[in-house]
Short mmCIF file of C-alpha atoms in Angstrom, two decimals:
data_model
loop_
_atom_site.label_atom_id
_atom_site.label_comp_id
_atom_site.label_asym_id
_atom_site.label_seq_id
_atom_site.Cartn_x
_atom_site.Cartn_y
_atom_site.Cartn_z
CA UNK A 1 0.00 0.00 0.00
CA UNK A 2 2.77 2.76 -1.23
CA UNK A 3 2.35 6.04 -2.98
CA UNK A 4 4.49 8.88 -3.63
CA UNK A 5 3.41 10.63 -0.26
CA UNK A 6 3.93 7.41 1.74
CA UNK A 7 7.63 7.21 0.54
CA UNK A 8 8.16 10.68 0.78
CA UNK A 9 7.42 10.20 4.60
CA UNK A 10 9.37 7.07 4.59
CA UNK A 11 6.27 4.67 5.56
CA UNK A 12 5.86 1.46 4.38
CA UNK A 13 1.88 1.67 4.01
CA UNK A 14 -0.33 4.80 2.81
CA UNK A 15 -2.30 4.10 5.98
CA UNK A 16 -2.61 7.48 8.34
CA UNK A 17 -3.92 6.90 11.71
CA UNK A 18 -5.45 9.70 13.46
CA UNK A 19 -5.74 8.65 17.35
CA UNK A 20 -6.37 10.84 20.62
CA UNK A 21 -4.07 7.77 22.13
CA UNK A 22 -0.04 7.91 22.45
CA UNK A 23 -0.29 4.01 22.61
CA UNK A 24 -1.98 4.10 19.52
CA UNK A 25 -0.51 6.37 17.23
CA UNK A 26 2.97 4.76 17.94
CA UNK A 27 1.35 1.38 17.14
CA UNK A 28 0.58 2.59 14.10
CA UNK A 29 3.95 3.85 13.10
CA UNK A 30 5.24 0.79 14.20
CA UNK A 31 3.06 -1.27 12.33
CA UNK A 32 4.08 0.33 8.67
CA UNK A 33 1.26 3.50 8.65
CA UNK A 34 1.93 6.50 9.83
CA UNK A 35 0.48 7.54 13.28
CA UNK A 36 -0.95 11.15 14.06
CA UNK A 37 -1.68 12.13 17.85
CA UNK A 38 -4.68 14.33 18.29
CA UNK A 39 -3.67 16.96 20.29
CA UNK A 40 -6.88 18.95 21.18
CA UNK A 41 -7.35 17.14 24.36
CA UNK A 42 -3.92 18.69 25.64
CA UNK A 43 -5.15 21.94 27.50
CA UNK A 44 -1.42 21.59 29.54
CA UNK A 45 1.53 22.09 27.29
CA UNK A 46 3.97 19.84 29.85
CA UNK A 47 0.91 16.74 29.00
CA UNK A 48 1.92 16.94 25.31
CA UNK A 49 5.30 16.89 25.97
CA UNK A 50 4.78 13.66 28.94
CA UNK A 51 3.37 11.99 25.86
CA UNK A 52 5.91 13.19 22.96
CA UNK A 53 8.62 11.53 25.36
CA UNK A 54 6.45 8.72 25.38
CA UNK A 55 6.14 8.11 21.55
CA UNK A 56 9.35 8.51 21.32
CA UNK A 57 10.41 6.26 23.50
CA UNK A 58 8.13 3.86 22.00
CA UNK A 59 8.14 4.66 17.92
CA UNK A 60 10.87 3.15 17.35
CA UNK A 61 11.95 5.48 15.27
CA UNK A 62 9.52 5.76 12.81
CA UNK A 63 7.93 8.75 11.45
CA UNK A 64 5.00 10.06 12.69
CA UNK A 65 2.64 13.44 13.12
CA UNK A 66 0.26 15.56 15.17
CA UNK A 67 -3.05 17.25 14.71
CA UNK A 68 -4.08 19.99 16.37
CA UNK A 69 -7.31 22.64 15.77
CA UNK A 70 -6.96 25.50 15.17
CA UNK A 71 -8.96 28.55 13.42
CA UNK A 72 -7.89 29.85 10.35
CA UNK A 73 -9.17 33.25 11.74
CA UNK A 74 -7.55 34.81 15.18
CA UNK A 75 -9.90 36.31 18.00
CA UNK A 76 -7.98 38.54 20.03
CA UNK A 77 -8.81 39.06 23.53
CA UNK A 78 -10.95 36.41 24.35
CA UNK A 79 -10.51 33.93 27.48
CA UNK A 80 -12.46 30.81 27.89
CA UNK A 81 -14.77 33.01 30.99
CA UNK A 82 -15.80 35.28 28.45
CA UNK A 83 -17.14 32.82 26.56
CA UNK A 84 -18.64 31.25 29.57
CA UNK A 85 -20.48 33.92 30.32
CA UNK A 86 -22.20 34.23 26.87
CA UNK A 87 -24.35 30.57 27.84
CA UNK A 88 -27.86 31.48 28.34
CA UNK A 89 -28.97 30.35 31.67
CA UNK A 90 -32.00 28.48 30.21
CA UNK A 91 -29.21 26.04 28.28
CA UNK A 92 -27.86 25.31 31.92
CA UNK A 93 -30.83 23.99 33.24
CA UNK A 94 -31.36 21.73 30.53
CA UNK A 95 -28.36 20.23 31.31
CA UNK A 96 -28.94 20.33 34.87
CA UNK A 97 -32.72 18.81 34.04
CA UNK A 98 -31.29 16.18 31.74
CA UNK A 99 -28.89 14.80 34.16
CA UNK A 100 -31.47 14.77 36.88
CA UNK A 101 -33.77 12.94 34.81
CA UNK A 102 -31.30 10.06 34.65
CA UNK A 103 -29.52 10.13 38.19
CA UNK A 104 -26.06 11.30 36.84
CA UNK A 105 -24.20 11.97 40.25
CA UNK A 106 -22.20 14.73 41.17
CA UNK A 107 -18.50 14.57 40.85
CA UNK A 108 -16.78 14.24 43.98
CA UNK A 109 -16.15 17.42 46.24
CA UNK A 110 -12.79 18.64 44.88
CA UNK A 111 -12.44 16.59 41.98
CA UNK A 112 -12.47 18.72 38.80
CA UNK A 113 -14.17 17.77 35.70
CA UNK A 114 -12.37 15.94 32.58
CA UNK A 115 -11.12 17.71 29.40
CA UNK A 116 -13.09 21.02 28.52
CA UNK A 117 -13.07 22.20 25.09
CA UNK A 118 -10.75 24.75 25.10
CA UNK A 119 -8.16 23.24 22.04
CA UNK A 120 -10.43 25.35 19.64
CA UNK A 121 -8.34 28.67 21.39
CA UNK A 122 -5.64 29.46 18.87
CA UNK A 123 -3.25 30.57 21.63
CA UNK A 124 -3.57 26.77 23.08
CA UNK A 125 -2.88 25.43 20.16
CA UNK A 126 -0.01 27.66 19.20
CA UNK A 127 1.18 26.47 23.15
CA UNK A 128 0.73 22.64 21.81
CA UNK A 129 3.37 23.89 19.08
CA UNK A 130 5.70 25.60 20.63
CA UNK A 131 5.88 21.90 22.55
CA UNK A 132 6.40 19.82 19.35
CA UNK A 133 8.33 21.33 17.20
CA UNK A 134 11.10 20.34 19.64
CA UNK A 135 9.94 16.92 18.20
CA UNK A 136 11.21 15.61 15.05
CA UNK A 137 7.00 15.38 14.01
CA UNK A 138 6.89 14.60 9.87
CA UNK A 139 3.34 16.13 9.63
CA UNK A 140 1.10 18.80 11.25
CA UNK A 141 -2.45 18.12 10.11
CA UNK A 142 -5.00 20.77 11.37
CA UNK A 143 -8.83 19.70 11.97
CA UNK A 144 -10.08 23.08 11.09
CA UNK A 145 -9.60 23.84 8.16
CA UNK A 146 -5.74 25.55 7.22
CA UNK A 147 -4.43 26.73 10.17
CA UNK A 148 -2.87 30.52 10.28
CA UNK A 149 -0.12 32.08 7.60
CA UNK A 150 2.39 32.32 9.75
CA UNK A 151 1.86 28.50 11.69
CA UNK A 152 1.96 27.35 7.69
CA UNK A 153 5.53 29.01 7.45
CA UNK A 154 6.18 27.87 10.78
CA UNK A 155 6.06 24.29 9.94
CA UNK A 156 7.61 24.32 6.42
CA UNK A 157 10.87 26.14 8.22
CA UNK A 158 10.83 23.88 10.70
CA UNK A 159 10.83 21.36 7.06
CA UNK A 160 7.12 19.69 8.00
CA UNK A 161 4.86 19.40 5.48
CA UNK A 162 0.91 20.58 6.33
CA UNK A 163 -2.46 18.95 6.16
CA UNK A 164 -6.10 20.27 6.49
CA UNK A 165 -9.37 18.53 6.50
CA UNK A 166 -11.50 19.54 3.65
CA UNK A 167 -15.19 18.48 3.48
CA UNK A 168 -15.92 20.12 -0.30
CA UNK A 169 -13.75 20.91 -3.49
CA UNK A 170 -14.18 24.68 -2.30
CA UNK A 171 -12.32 23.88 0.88
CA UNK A 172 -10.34 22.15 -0.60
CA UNK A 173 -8.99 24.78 -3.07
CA UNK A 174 -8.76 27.44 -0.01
CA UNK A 175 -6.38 24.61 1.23
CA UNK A 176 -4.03 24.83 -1.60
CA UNK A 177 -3.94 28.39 -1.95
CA UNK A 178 -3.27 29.00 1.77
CA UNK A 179 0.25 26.56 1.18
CA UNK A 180 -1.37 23.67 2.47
CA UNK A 181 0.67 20.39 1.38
CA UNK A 182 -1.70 17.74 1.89
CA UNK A 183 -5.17 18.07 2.15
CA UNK A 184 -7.49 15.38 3.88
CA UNK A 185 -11.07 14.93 1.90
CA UNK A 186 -13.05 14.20 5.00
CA UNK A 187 -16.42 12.50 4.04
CA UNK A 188 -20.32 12.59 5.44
CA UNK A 189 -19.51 8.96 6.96
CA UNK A 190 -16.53 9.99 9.37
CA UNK A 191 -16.70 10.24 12.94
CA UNK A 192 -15.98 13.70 14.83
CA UNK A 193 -16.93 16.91 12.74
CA UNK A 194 -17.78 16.30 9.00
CA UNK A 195 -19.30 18.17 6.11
CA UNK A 196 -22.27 16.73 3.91
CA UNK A 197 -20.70 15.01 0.64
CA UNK A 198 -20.17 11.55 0.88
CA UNK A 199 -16.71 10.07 0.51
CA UNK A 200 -16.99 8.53 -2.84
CA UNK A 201 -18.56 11.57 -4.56
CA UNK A 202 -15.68 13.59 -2.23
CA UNK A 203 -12.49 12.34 -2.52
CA UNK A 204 -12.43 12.49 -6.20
CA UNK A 205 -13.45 15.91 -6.90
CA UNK A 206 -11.13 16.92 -4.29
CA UNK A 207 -8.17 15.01 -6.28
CA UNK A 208 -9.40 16.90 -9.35
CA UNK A 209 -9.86 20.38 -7.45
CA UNK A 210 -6.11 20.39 -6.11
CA UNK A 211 -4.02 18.27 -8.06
CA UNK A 212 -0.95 17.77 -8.26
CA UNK A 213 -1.08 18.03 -4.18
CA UNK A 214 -1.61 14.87 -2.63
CA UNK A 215 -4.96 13.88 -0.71
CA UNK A 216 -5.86 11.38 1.79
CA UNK A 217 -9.04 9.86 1.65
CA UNK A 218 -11.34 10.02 5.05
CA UNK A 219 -14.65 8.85 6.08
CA UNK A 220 -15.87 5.52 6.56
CA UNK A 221 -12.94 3.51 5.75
CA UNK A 222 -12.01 0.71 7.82
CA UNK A 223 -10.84 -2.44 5.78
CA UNK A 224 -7.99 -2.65 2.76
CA UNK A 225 -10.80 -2.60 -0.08
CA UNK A 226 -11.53 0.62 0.79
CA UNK A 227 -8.19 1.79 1.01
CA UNK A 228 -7.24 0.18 -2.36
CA UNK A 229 -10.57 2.04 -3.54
CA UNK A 230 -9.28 5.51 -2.21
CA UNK A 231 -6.36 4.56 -4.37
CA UNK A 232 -8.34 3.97 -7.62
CA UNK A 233 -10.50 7.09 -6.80
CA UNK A 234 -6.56 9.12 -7.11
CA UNK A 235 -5.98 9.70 -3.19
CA UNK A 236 -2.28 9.11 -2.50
CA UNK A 237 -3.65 7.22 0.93
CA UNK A 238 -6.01 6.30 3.51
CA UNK A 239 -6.94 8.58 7.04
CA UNK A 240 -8.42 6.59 9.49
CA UNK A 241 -9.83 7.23 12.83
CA UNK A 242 -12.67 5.61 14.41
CA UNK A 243 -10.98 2.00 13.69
CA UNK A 244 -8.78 2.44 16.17
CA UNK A 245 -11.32 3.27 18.93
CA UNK A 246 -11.61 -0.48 19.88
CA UNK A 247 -7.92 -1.29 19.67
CA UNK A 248 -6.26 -3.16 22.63
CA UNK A 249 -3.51 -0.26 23.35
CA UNK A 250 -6.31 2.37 22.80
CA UNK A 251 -7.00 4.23 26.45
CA UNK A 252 -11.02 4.71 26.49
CA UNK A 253 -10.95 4.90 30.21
CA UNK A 254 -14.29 3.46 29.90
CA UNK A 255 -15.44 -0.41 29.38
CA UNK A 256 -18.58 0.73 28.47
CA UNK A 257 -18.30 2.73 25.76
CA UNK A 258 -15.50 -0.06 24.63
CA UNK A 259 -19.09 -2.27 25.06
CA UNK A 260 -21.58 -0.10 23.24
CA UNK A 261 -19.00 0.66 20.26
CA UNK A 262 -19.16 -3.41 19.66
CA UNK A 263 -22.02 -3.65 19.64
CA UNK A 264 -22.97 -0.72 17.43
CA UNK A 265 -24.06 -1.05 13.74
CA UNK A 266 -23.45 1.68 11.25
CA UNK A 267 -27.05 3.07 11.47
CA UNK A 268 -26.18 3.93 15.06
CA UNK A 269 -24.28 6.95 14.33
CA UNK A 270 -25.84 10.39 14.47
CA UNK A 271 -24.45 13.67 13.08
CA UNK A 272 -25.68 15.80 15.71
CA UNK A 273 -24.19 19.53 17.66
CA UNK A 274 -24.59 17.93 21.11
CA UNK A 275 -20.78 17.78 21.76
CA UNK A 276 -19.31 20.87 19.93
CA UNK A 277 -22.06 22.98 18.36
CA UNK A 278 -20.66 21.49 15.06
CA UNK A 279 -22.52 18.58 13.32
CA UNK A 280 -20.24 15.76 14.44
CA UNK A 281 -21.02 11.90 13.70
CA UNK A 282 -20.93 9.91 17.27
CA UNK A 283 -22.62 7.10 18.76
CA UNK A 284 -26.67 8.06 19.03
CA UNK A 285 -27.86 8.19 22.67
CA UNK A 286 -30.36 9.15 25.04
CA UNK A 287 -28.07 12.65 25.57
CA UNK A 288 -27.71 13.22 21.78
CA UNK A 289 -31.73 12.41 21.42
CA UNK A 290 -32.09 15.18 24.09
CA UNK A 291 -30.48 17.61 22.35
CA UNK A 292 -31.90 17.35 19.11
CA UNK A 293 -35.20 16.71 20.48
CA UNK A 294 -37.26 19.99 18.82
CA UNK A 295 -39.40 20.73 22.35
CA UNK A 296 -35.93 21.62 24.09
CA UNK A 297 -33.60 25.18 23.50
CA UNK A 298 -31.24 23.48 20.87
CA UNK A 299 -27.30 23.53 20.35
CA UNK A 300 -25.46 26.64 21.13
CA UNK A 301 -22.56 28.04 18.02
CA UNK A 302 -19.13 26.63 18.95
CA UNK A 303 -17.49 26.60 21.41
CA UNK A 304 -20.21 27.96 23.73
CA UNK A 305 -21.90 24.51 23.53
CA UNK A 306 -18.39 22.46 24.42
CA UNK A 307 -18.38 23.94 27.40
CA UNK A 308 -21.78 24.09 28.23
CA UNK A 309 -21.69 20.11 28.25
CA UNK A 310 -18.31 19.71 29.02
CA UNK A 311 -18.28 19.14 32.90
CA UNK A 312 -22.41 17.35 32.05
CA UNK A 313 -20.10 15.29 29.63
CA UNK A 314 -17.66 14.46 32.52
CA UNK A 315 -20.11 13.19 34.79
CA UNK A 316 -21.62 10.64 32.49
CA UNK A 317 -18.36 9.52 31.70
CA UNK A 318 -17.18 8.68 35.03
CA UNK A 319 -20.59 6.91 36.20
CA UNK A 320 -20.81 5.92 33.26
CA UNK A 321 -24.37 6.27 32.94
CA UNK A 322 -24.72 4.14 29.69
CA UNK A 323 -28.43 5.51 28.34
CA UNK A 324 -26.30 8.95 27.97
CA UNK A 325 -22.88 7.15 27.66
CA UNK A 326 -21.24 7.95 23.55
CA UNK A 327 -18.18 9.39 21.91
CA UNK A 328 -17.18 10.67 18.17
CA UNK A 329 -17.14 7.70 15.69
CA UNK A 330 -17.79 7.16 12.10
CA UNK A 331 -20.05 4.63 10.29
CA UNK A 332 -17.70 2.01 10.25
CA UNK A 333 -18.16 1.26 13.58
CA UNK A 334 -20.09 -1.42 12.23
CA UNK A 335 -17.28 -3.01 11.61
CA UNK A 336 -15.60 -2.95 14.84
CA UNK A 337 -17.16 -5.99 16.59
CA UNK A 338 -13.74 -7.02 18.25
CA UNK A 339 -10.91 -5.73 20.64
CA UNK A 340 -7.78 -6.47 18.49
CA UNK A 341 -3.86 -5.02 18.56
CA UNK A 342 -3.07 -2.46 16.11
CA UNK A 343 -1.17 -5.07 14.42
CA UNK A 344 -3.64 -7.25 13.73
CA UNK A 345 -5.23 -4.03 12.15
CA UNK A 346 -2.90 -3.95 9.87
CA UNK A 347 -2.65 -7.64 8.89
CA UNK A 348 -6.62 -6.99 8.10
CA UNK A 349 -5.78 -4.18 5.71
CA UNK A 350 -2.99 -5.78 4.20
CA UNK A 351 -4.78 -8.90 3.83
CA UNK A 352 -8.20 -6.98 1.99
CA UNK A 353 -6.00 -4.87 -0.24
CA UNK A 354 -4.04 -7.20 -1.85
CA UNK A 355 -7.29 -9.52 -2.22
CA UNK A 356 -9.34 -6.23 -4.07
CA UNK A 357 -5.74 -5.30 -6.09
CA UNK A 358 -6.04 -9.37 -7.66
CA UNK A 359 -9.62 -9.00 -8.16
CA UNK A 360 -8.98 -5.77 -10.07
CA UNK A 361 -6.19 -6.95 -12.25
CA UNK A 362 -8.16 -10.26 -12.60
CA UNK A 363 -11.07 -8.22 -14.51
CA UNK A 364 -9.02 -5.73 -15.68
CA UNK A 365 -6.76 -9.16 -17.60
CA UNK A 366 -10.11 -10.56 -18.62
CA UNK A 367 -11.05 -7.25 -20.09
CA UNK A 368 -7.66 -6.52 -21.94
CA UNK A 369 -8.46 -10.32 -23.85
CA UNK A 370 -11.95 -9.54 -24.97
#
């Protein structure tokens, strides 16, 4: 599974893993793709570096990247309390009603609530780089579209190479003319935040809109077919996310959601604002239900709605109150009905692209003779 842009990062496979995991994402590497650590989770610049250490401790020397989000456009001025302080009060006491209405309990006195949302705030992620370009990182992939001018020039003096998500050709083409180097055509069927357009209708017009830069293909892809059909569509590799979710060395802190991603079929995904504001596919529950349900005040704009749920979001998590228990995955969560290593992952993929590569030079041999 080469291309040009897999040996130009010096992987064996065209298989990107995007993973909020350290565990993972050197797996990955390890295993021939190329791992990418989401860093939007990392609020604390010394946790990124904690974990850096730890890749590289653990990579064994192979390549690897990090994504981070950040807005194209810069706010000045603004802390996360004066965004707090935009939340209508009404919006708290749904949240406050919801969790009553299913017994979530309070965390303990003193203990403070998981990760708040707060990776969206260009100066944290401009702390996150600061942290890793100390690293020797062989991509910077940005979740938001192209991140700033000046983070673009950053990067390519620093001799990294950039990638943006794109969910339309027009995206796309703001990509390339904003220096981007690799741009990611993120379809309808991907977990976490995605546009409308399907990946198969997607990824090619993308190729077309921005060639000759390289694109990864996103969205719903989970076994070597569909990577060897990314290929065929002209994507230069595969970016996969949700996959990984139910991996042995991924960290979900929660057995739970580990349980109901196992037992999920792809119709159990929902594109919904509950989590950021921003459609974003995850598993449907009884919380997402809630806040689509039209009787109740709706989503807030992002990020006022992040952290409007974001301690709510904590609680359920650690009770793990499973009618309101989910997390960002794609459609192919249908196909993740077992824990397995990374590496066995990649056996999988290896395995189904080879098999859909013969089958395509089987017809295409049959086709050259008639």
């Amino acid at each position: 599974m080469q291309t040009e842009l897999s040996k130009r990062l010096g992987v064996e496979h065209a298989v990107f893993g995007f993973t909020p995991f350290p565990a993972v994402a050197a797996a990955i590497s390890r295993a021939g793709g190329f791992g990418v650590l989401g860093a939007v989770r990392y609020t604390a610049p010394d946790d990124l570096k904690r974990d850096l250490d730890w890749i590289e401790a653990h990579i064994d020397g192979k390549p690897y990247g990090l994504d981070v989000v950040m807005p194209a456009k810069k706010v000045e001025g603004v802390t996360e309390a004066d965004v707090e302080a935009m939340i209508p009060e009404g919006h708290r006491r749904y949240v406050t009603d919801t969790l009553a209405k299913y017994g979530v309990p309070e965390l303990a006195e003193g203990e403070a609530s998981g990760w708040r949302i707060t990776g969206w705030m260009e100066q944290v992620a401009r702390d996150q780089l600061d942290v890793a370009f100390d690293y020797p990182i062989k991509l910077l992939a940005n979740a938001l579209g192209s991140p700033p001018a000046d983070v673009v020039e950053r990067a390519h003096a620093k001799g990294v190479p950039v990638a943006a998500l794109a969910g339309s050709a027009r995206h796309a083409r703001k990509h390339a003319e904003a220096g981007i180097d690799v741009v990611v055509a993120q379809g309808y069927e991907a977990g976490g935040h995605t546009g409308e357009i399907a990946s198969m209708v997607l990824t090619p017009e993308v190729v077309d809109a921005v060639a000759p830069l390289p694109v990864l293909a996103a969205g719903g892809i989970g076994s070597g077919q569909q990577v060897a059909a990314a290929l065929a569509l002209g994507a230069q590799g595969a970016w996969l996310g949700s996959l990984w979710l139910t991996t042995t060395e991924a960290d979900m802190h929660s057995p739970a959601v580990t349980r109901k991603l196992l037992a999920a079929g792809s119709g159990d995904t929902v594109r919904s604002r509950a989590l950021t504001g921003k459609p974003a596919r995850q598993l449907r529950t009884e919380w997402t239900d809630a806040w689509d349900d039209p009787s109740g005040p709706g989503t807030l704009p992002m990020p006022l709605q992040g952290l409007l749920v974001a301690d709510a979001l904590s609680r359920i998590q650690k009770h793990e109150v499973e009618p309101l228990l989910g997390t960002p995955v794609g459609q192919i969560v249908g196909r993740m009905n077992s824990e397995r290593s990374v590496q066995a992952v990649f056996d999988d993929l290896t395995r189904g692209f080879e098999r859909a590569v013969d089958r395509i030079n089987r017809i295409a041999g049959r086709s050259a003779q008639s």
